Amino acid sequence: MNTPPEPPTNPPTAAEGCLSMLMFLAGIVLLLPAACALLGLGRGGFDSSFIGFWLAVSAIGFVGAWLIWLATRPRSQ
């Protein structure tokens, strides 16, 4: 007795693909200030008067990394 093959899972819709790409691009944009702050910290040395700025820019960079992770992680069915 033959059983019919199971239907394939639903592919992502165009809206999901577009949202993933927008999240990825937004993550890249948010990573840029953090990368510049790290470069400035490495070139100029550590100055305690900029610690608040560096923490704020680092938080923005973490949000960017989180968006990239969300956009590229495998979807659960």
Coordinates of N, CA and C in Angstrom, one line a residue:
M1 N 0.8 -1.2 0.0 CA 0.0 0.0 0.0 C 0.9 1.2 0.0
N2 N 0.7 2.1 -1.0 CA 1.5 3.3 -1.1 C 0.8 4.5 -0.4
T3 N 1.5 5.2 0.4 CA 1.0 6.4 1.0 C 1.5 7.6 0.2
P4 N 0.6 8.6 0.1 CA 1.1 9.8 -0.7 C 2.1 10.6 0.1
P5 N 3.1 11.2 -0.6 CA 4.1 12.0 0.2 C 3.5 13.1 0.9
E6 N 4.1 13.5 2.0 CA 3.6 14.7 2.7 C 3.8 16.0 1.9
P7 N 2.9 16.9 2.0 CA 3.1 18.1 1.3 C 4.3 18.9 1.9
P8 N 4.9 19.7 1.1 CA 6.1 20.5 1.6 C 5.6 21.6 2.6
T9 N 6.5 22.0 3.4 CA 6.1 23.1 4.3 C 6.0 24.3 3.5
N10 N 5.2 25.3 4.1 CA 5.0 26.5 3.4 C 6.2 27.3 3.3
P11 N 6.6 27.8 2.1 CA 7.8 28.6 2.0 C 7.5 30.0 2.6
P12 N 8.5 30.8 2.9 CA 8.2 32.1 3.5 C 7.6 33.0 2.4
T13 N 6.7 33.8 2.8 CA 6.0 34.7 1.9 C 6.9 35.9 1.6
A14 N 6.5 36.7 0.6 CA 7.3 37.8 0.2 C 7.4 38.8 1.3
A15 N 6.4 39.0 2.1 CA 6.4 39.9 3.2 C 7.4 39.5 4.2
E16 N 7.5 38.2 4.5 CA 8.5 37.8 5.5 C 9.9 38.0 5.0
G17 N 10.2 37.7 3.7 CA 11.5 37.9 3.2 C 11.9 39.4 3.2
C18 N 10.9 40.3 2.9 CA 11.2 41.7 2.9 C 11.5 42.2 4.3
L19 N 10.7 41.7 5.3 CA 11.0 42.1 6.6 C 12.3 41.6 7.1
S20 N 12.7 40.4 6.8 CA 14.0 39.9 7.1 C 15.1 40.8 6.6
M21 N 15.0 41.2 5.3 CA 16.0 42.0 4.7 C 16.1 43.4 5.3
L22 N 14.9 44.0 5.6 CA 14.9 45.3 6.3 C 15.5 45.2 7.7
M23 N 15.3 44.1 8.4 CA 15.9 43.9 9.7 C 17.4 43.8 9.6
F24 N 17.8 43.0 8.6 CA 19.3 42.8 8.4 C 19.9 44.2 8.1
L25 N 19.3 45.0 7.2 CA 19.9 46.3 6.8 C 19.9 47.2 8.0
A26 N 18.9 47.2 8.8 CA 18.8 48.1 9.9 C 19.9 47.7 11.0
G27 N 20.1 46.4 11.1 CA 21.2 45.9 12.0 C 22.5 46.4 11.6
I28 N 22.8 46.3 10.2 CA 24.1 46.8 9.7 C 24.3 48.3 10.0
V29 N 23.2 49.1 9.8 CA 23.3 50.5 10.0 C 23.5 50.8 11.5
L30 N 22.9 50.0 12.4 CA 23.1 50.2 13.8 C 24.5 49.7 14.3
L31 N 25.1 48.8 13.6 CA 26.4 48.4 14.0 C 27.5 49.4 13.6
L32 N 27.3 50.2 12.6 CA 28.3 51.2 12.2 C 28.8 52.1 13.2
P33 N 27.9 52.8 14.0 CA 28.4 53.7 15.1 C 29.2 53.0 16.1
A34 N 28.8 51.7 16.4 CA 29.5 51.0 17.4 C 30.9 50.6 16.9
A35 N 31.0 50.3 15.6 CA 32.3 50.0 15.1 C 33.2 51.3 15.1
C36 N 32.6 52.4 14.7 CA 33.4 53.7 14.8 C 33.9 54.0 16.2
A37 N 33.0 53.8 17.2 CA 33.4 54.1 18.5 C 34.5 53.2 19.0
L38 N 34.5 51.9 18.6 CA 35.6 51.0 19.0 C 36.9 51.4 18.3
L39 N 36.8 51.8 17.1 CA 38.0 52.3 16.4 C 38.5 53.6 17.1
G40 N 37.7 54.5 17.4 CA 38.1 55.7 18.1 C 38.7 55.4 19.5
L41 N 38.1 54.4 20.2 CA 38.6 54.0 21.5 C 40.0 53.4 21.3
G42 N 40.2 52.6 20.3 CA 41.5 52.0 20.0 C 42.6 53.0 19.6
R43 N 42.2 54.0 18.8 CA 43.2 55.0 18.3 C 43.5 56.1 19.4
G44 N 42.5 56.5 20.1 CA 42.6 57.7 21.0 C 43.0 57.3 22.4
G45 N 42.9 56.0 22.7 CA 43.1 55.6 24.1 C 41.8 55.8 24.9
F46 N 41.9 55.3 26.1 CA 40.7 55.4 27.0 C 40.6 56.7 27.7
D47 N 39.5 57.3 27.6 CA 39.2 58.6 28.3 C 37.9 58.4 29.1
S48 N 38.0 58.5 30.4 CA 36.8 58.2 31.2 C 35.6 59.2 31.0
S49 N 35.9 60.4 30.4 CA 34.8 61.3 30.1 C 33.9 60.8 29.0
F50 N 34.3 59.9 28.2 CA 33.5 59.4 27.1 C 32.8 58.0 27.4
I51 N 32.9 57.6 28.7 CA 32.4 56.3 29.0 C 30.9 56.2 28.8
G52 N 30.1 57.2 29.1 CA 28.7 57.2 28.9 C 28.3 57.1 27.4
F53 N 29.1 57.9 26.6 CA 28.9 57.9 25.1 C 29.2 56.5 24.6
W54 N 30.3 55.9 25.0 CA 30.7 54.6 24.6 C 29.7 53.5 24.9
L55 N 29.2 53.6 26.2 CA 28.1 52.6 26.6 C 26.9 52.8 25.7
A56 N 26.5 54.0 25.5 CA 25.2 54.2 24.7 C 25.4 53.7 23.2
V57 N 26.6 53.9 22.6 CA 26.8 53.5 21.3 C 27.0 52.0 21.3
S58 N 27.5 51.4 22.3 CA 27.7 49.9 22.4 C 26.3 49.3 22.5
A59 N 25.4 49.9 23.3 CA 24.0 49.4 23.3 C 23.3 49.4 22.0
I60 N 23.5 50.5 21.2 CA 23.0 50.6 19.9 C 23.6 49.5 19.0
G61 N 24.8 49.2 19.2 CA 25.5 48.1 18.4 C 24.9 46.7 18.8
F62 N 24.6 46.5 20.0 CA 24.0 45.3 20.5 C 22.7 45.1 19.9
V63 N 21.9 46.2 19.8 CA 20.6 46.1 19.2 C 20.7 45.7 17.7
G64 N 21.7 46.3 17.0 CA 22.0 46.0 15.6 C 22.3 44.5 15.5
A65 N 23.2 44.0 16.3 CA 23.6 42.6 16.3 C 22.4 41.7 16.5
W66 N 21.5 42.1 17.4 CA 20.3 41.3 17.7 C 19.4 41.3 16.5
L67 N 19.2 42.4 15.8 CA 18.4 42.5 14.6 C 18.9 41.6 13.5
I68 N 20.2 41.6 13.4 CA 20.9 40.7 12.4 C 20.6 39.2 12.7
W69 N 20.8 38.9 14.0 CA 20.5 37.5 14.5 C 19.1 37.1 14.2
L70 N 18.1 38.0 14.5 CA 16.7 37.7 14.3 C 16.4 37.5 12.8
A71 N 17.1 38.3 11.9 CA 16.8 38.2 10.5 C 17.4 37.0 9.9
T72 N 18.5 36.4 10.4 CA 19.2 35.3 9.8 C 18.9 34.0 10.5
R73 N 18.3 33.9 11.6 CA 18.1 32.7 12.3 C 17.1 31.8 11.5
P74 N 17.2 30.5 11.7 CA 16.2 29.6 11.0 C 14.8 29.8 11.6
R75 N 13.8 29.7 10.7 CA 12.5 29.8 11.2 C 12.0 28.5 11.8
S76 N 11.3 28.5 12.9 CA 10.7 27.3 13.4 C 9.3 27.1 12.8
Q77 N 9.0 25.9 12.6 CA 7.7 25.6 12.0 C 6.7 25.2 13.0

